[in-house]
Amino acid sequence: MQFAITLRRLTLALACGGLFAVGAALAQDAQQKPPASADPAASPPPGAADFKALDSNADGAVSKDEAVADAELARDFDRFDVNGDGKLSETEFAATGRTAPPPADGDKKP
């Protein structure tokens, strides 16, 4: 009888200890993840930083000279330069799959 009580206490203690360890591990994991932005519109679309980084003179377009900084983009530049003006607009750059296209005029919030 005494052995059964001791075994139950040991089992209960191990179970509680295991739950405590799992809870601590989950809490630590949650602290390491950055918090999700409450406003998804506040974060730039994926690749937007790439466009701005490549547009070194900030004229709103990526020229062939600027595209040299990205070997893959420089290689396929003419394919993405749809209008053939020697520059990639944000819309043309979006076609590379690196960013979402800019919103149309009707999509802008007042």
PDB file of C-alpha atoms in Angstrom:
ATOM      1  CA  MET A   1       0.000   0.000   0.000  1.00  0.00           C
ATOM      2  CA  GLN A   2       2.747   2.427   0.980  1.00  0.00           C
ATOM      3  CA  PHE A   3       4.578   1.526  -2.224  1.00  0.00           C
ATOM      4  CA  ALA A   4       1.491   2.369  -4.351  1.00  0.00           C
ATOM      5  CA  ILE A   5       1.137   5.795  -2.688  1.00  0.00           C
ATOM      6  CA  THR A   6       4.833   6.532  -3.223  1.00  0.00           C
ATOM      7  CA  LEU A   7       4.578   5.439  -6.860  1.00  0.00           C
ATOM      8  CA  ARG A   8       1.541   7.689  -7.420  1.00  0.00           C
ATOM      9  CA  ARG A   9       3.316  10.669  -5.878  1.00  0.00           C
ATOM     10  CA  LEU A  10       6.400  10.016  -7.992  1.00  0.00           C
ATOM     11  CA  THR A  11       4.289   9.746 -11.146  1.00  0.00           C
ATOM     12  CA  LEU A  12       2.429  12.934 -10.282  1.00  0.00           C
ATOM     13  CA  ALA A  13       5.676  14.781  -9.549  1.00  0.00           C
ATOM     14  CA  LEU A  14       7.213  13.655 -12.867  1.00  0.00           C
ATOM     15  CA  ALA A  15       4.091  14.633 -14.797  1.00  0.00           C
ATOM     16  CA  CYS A  16       4.025  18.097 -13.197  1.00  0.00           C
ATOM     17  CA  GLY A  17       7.728  18.538 -13.844  1.00  0.00           C
ATOM     18  CA  GLY A  18       7.274  17.577 -17.493  1.00  0.00           C
ATOM     19  CA  LEU A  19       4.417  20.033 -17.936  1.00  0.00           C
ATOM     20  CA  PHE A  20       6.490  22.755 -16.305  1.00  0.00           C
ATOM     21  CA  ALA A  21       9.424  22.047 -18.647  1.00  0.00           C
ATOM     22  CA  VAL A  22       7.184  22.122 -21.736  1.00  0.00           C
ATOM     23  CA  GLY A  23       5.562  25.384 -20.607  1.00  0.00           C
ATOM     24  CA  ALA A  24       8.956  26.992 -20.008  1.00  0.00           C
ATOM     25  CA  ALA A  25      10.205  25.881 -23.434  1.00  0.00           C
ATOM     26  CA  LEU A  26       7.124  27.288 -25.167  1.00  0.00           C
ATOM     27  CA  ALA A  27       7.421  30.578 -23.309  1.00  0.00           C
ATOM     28  CA  GLN A  28      11.070  30.903 -24.301  1.00  0.00           C
ATOM     29  CA  ASP A  29      10.220  30.164 -27.940  1.00  0.00           C
ATOM     30  CA  ALA A  30       7.476  32.815 -27.899  1.00  0.00           C
ATOM     31  CA  GLN A  31       9.929  35.404 -26.570  1.00  0.00           C
ATOM     32  CA  GLN A  32      12.369  34.765 -29.428  1.00  0.00           C
ATOM     33  CA  LYS A  33       9.853  35.354 -32.229  1.00  0.00           C
ATOM     34  CA  PRO A  34       9.327  38.969 -33.297  1.00  0.00           C
ATOM     35  CA  PRO A  35       5.778  40.180 -32.703  1.00  0.00           C
ATOM     36  CA  ALA A  36       3.525  40.257 -35.744  1.00  0.00           C
ATOM     37  CA  SER A  37       2.668  43.721 -36.974  1.00  0.00           C
ATOM     38  CA  ALA A  38      -0.827  44.767 -36.012  1.00  0.00           C
ATOM     39  CA  ASP A  39      -1.194  46.703 -39.274  1.00  0.00           C
ATOM     40  CA  PRO A  40      -0.090  44.678 -42.324  1.00  0.00           C
ATOM     41  CA  ALA A  41      -0.333  47.810 -44.469  1.00  0.00           C
ATOM     42  CA  ALA A  42       2.371  49.432 -42.327  1.00  0.00           C
ATOM     43  CA  SER A  43       5.018  46.928 -43.407  1.00  0.00           C
ATOM     44  CA  PRO A  44       6.475  47.309 -46.900  1.00  0.00           C
ATOM     45  CA  PRO A  45       5.729  44.595 -49.444  1.00  0.00           C
ATOM     46  CA  PRO A  46       8.381  41.906 -49.863  1.00  0.00           C
ATOM     47  CA  GLY A  47      11.161  43.162 -52.120  1.00  0.00           C
ATOM     48  CA  ALA A  48      10.341  46.859 -51.694  1.00  0.00           C
ATOM     49  CA  ALA A  49      13.616  47.325 -49.860  1.00  0.00           C
ATOM     50  CA  ASP A  50      15.393  45.649 -52.788  1.00  0.00           C
ATOM     51  CA  PHE A  51      13.939  48.161 -55.240  1.00  0.00           C
ATOM     52  CA  LYS A  52      14.895  51.116 -53.053  1.00  0.00           C
ATOM     53  CA  ALA A  53      18.369  49.676 -52.447  1.00  0.00           C
ATOM     54  CA  LEU A  54      18.955  49.175 -56.166  1.00  0.00           C
ATOM     55  CA  ASP A  55      17.571  52.628 -57.037  1.00  0.00           C
ATOM     56  CA  SER A  56      20.739  54.303 -55.782  1.00  0.00           C
ATOM     57  CA  ASN A  57      19.938  57.747 -57.216  1.00  0.00           C
ATOM     58  CA  ALA A  58      16.330  57.613 -55.892  1.00  0.00           C
ATOM     59  CA  ASP A  59      14.779  58.593 -59.214  1.00  0.00           C
ATOM     60  CA  GLY A  60      12.015  55.988 -58.889  1.00  0.00           C
ATOM     61  CA  ALA A  61      13.519  53.577 -61.424  1.00  0.00           C
ATOM     62  CA  VAL A  62      16.350  51.055 -61.612  1.00  0.00           C
ATOM     63  CA  SER A  63      18.666  51.698 -64.570  1.00  0.00           C
ATOM     64  CA  LYS A  64      20.915  49.103 -66.215  1.00  0.00           C
ATOM     65  CA  ASP A  65      23.868  50.619 -64.372  1.00  0.00           C
ATOM     66  CA  GLU A  66      22.065  50.278 -61.039  1.00  0.00           C
ATOM     67  CA  ALA A  67      20.933  46.726 -61.854  1.00  0.00           C
ATOM     68  CA  VAL A  68      24.572  45.584 -62.043  1.00  0.00           C
ATOM     69  CA  ALA A  69      24.486  45.335 -58.238  1.00  0.00           C
ATOM     70  CA  ASP A  70      22.219  42.266 -58.665  1.00  0.00           C
ATOM     71  CA  ALA A  71      23.720  39.769 -61.129  1.00  0.00           C
ATOM     72  CA  GLU A  72      20.430  37.943 -61.772  1.00  0.00           C
ATOM     73  CA  LEU A  73      18.528  41.163 -62.406  1.00  0.00           C
ATOM     74  CA  ALA A  74      21.281  42.501 -64.677  1.00  0.00           C
ATOM     75  CA  ARG A  75      21.248  39.272 -66.692  1.00  0.00           C
ATOM     76  CA  ASP A  76      17.469  39.416 -67.297  1.00  0.00           C
ATOM     77  CA  PHE A  77      17.148  43.223 -67.375  1.00  0.00           C
ATOM     78  CA  ASP A  78      15.978  43.487 -70.998  1.00  0.00           C
ATOM     79  CA  ARG A  79      13.303  40.856 -70.452  1.00  0.00           C
ATOM     80  CA  PHE A  80      11.814  42.853 -67.547  1.00  0.00           C
ATOM     81  CA  ASP A  81      12.164  46.280 -69.226  1.00  0.00           C
ATOM     82  CA  VAL A  82       8.799  45.918 -70.973  1.00  0.00           C
ATOM     83  CA  ASN A  83       8.626  49.421 -72.456  1.00  0.00           C
ATOM     84  CA  GLY A  84      12.288  49.367 -73.519  1.00  0.00           C
ATOM     85  CA  ASP A  85      13.212  52.688 -71.893  1.00  0.00           C
ATOM     86  CA  GLY A  86      16.375  51.299 -70.273  1.00  0.00           C
ATOM     87  CA  LYS A  87      14.904  51.563 -66.751  1.00  0.00           C
ATOM     88  CA  LEU A  88      12.758  49.367 -64.571  1.00  0.00           C
ATOM     89  CA  SER A  89       9.804  51.083 -62.957  1.00  0.00           C
ATOM     90  CA  GLU A  90       8.394  49.685 -59.707  1.00  0.00           C
ATOM     91  CA  THR A  91       5.750  47.849 -61.741  1.00  0.00           C
ATOM     92  CA  GLU A  92       8.354  46.321 -64.071  1.00  0.00           C
ATOM     93  CA  PHE A  93      10.519  45.441 -61.073  1.00  0.00           C
ATOM     94  CA  ALA A  94       7.507  43.737 -59.470  1.00  0.00           C
ATOM     95  CA  ALA A  95       7.357  41.427 -62.502  1.00  0.00           C
ATOM     96  CA  THR A  96      10.704  39.986 -61.416  1.00  0.00           C
ATOM     97  CA  GLY A  97       8.802  38.361 -58.538  1.00  0.00           C
ATOM     98  CA  ARG A  98      10.732  40.274 -55.880  1.00  0.00           C
ATOM     99  CA  THR A  99       7.931  42.610 -54.789  1.00  0.00           C
ATOM    100  CA  ALA A 100       4.216  43.219 -55.122  1.00  0.00           C
ATOM    101  CA  PRO A 101       3.210  45.814 -57.727  1.00  0.00           C
ATOM    102  CA  PRO A 102       2.383  49.275 -56.404  1.00  0.00           C
ATOM    103  CA  PRO A 103      -1.330  49.902 -55.766  1.00  0.00           C
ATOM    104  CA  ALA A 104      -3.415  51.304 -58.597  1.00  0.00           C
ATOM    105  CA  ASP A 105      -4.754  54.862 -58.176  1.00  0.00           C
ATOM    106  CA  GLY A 106      -8.169  53.459 -57.249  1.00  0.00           C
ATOM    107  CA  ASP A 107      -6.635  51.386 -54.449  1.00  0.00           C
ATOM    108  CA  LYS A 108      -5.089  54.319 -52.598  1.00  0.00           C
ATOM    109  CA  LYS A 109      -6.658  55.372 -49.319  1.00  0.00           C
ATOM    110  CA  PRO A 110      -7.643  59.027 -48.997  1.00  0.00           C
TER     111      PRO A 110
END
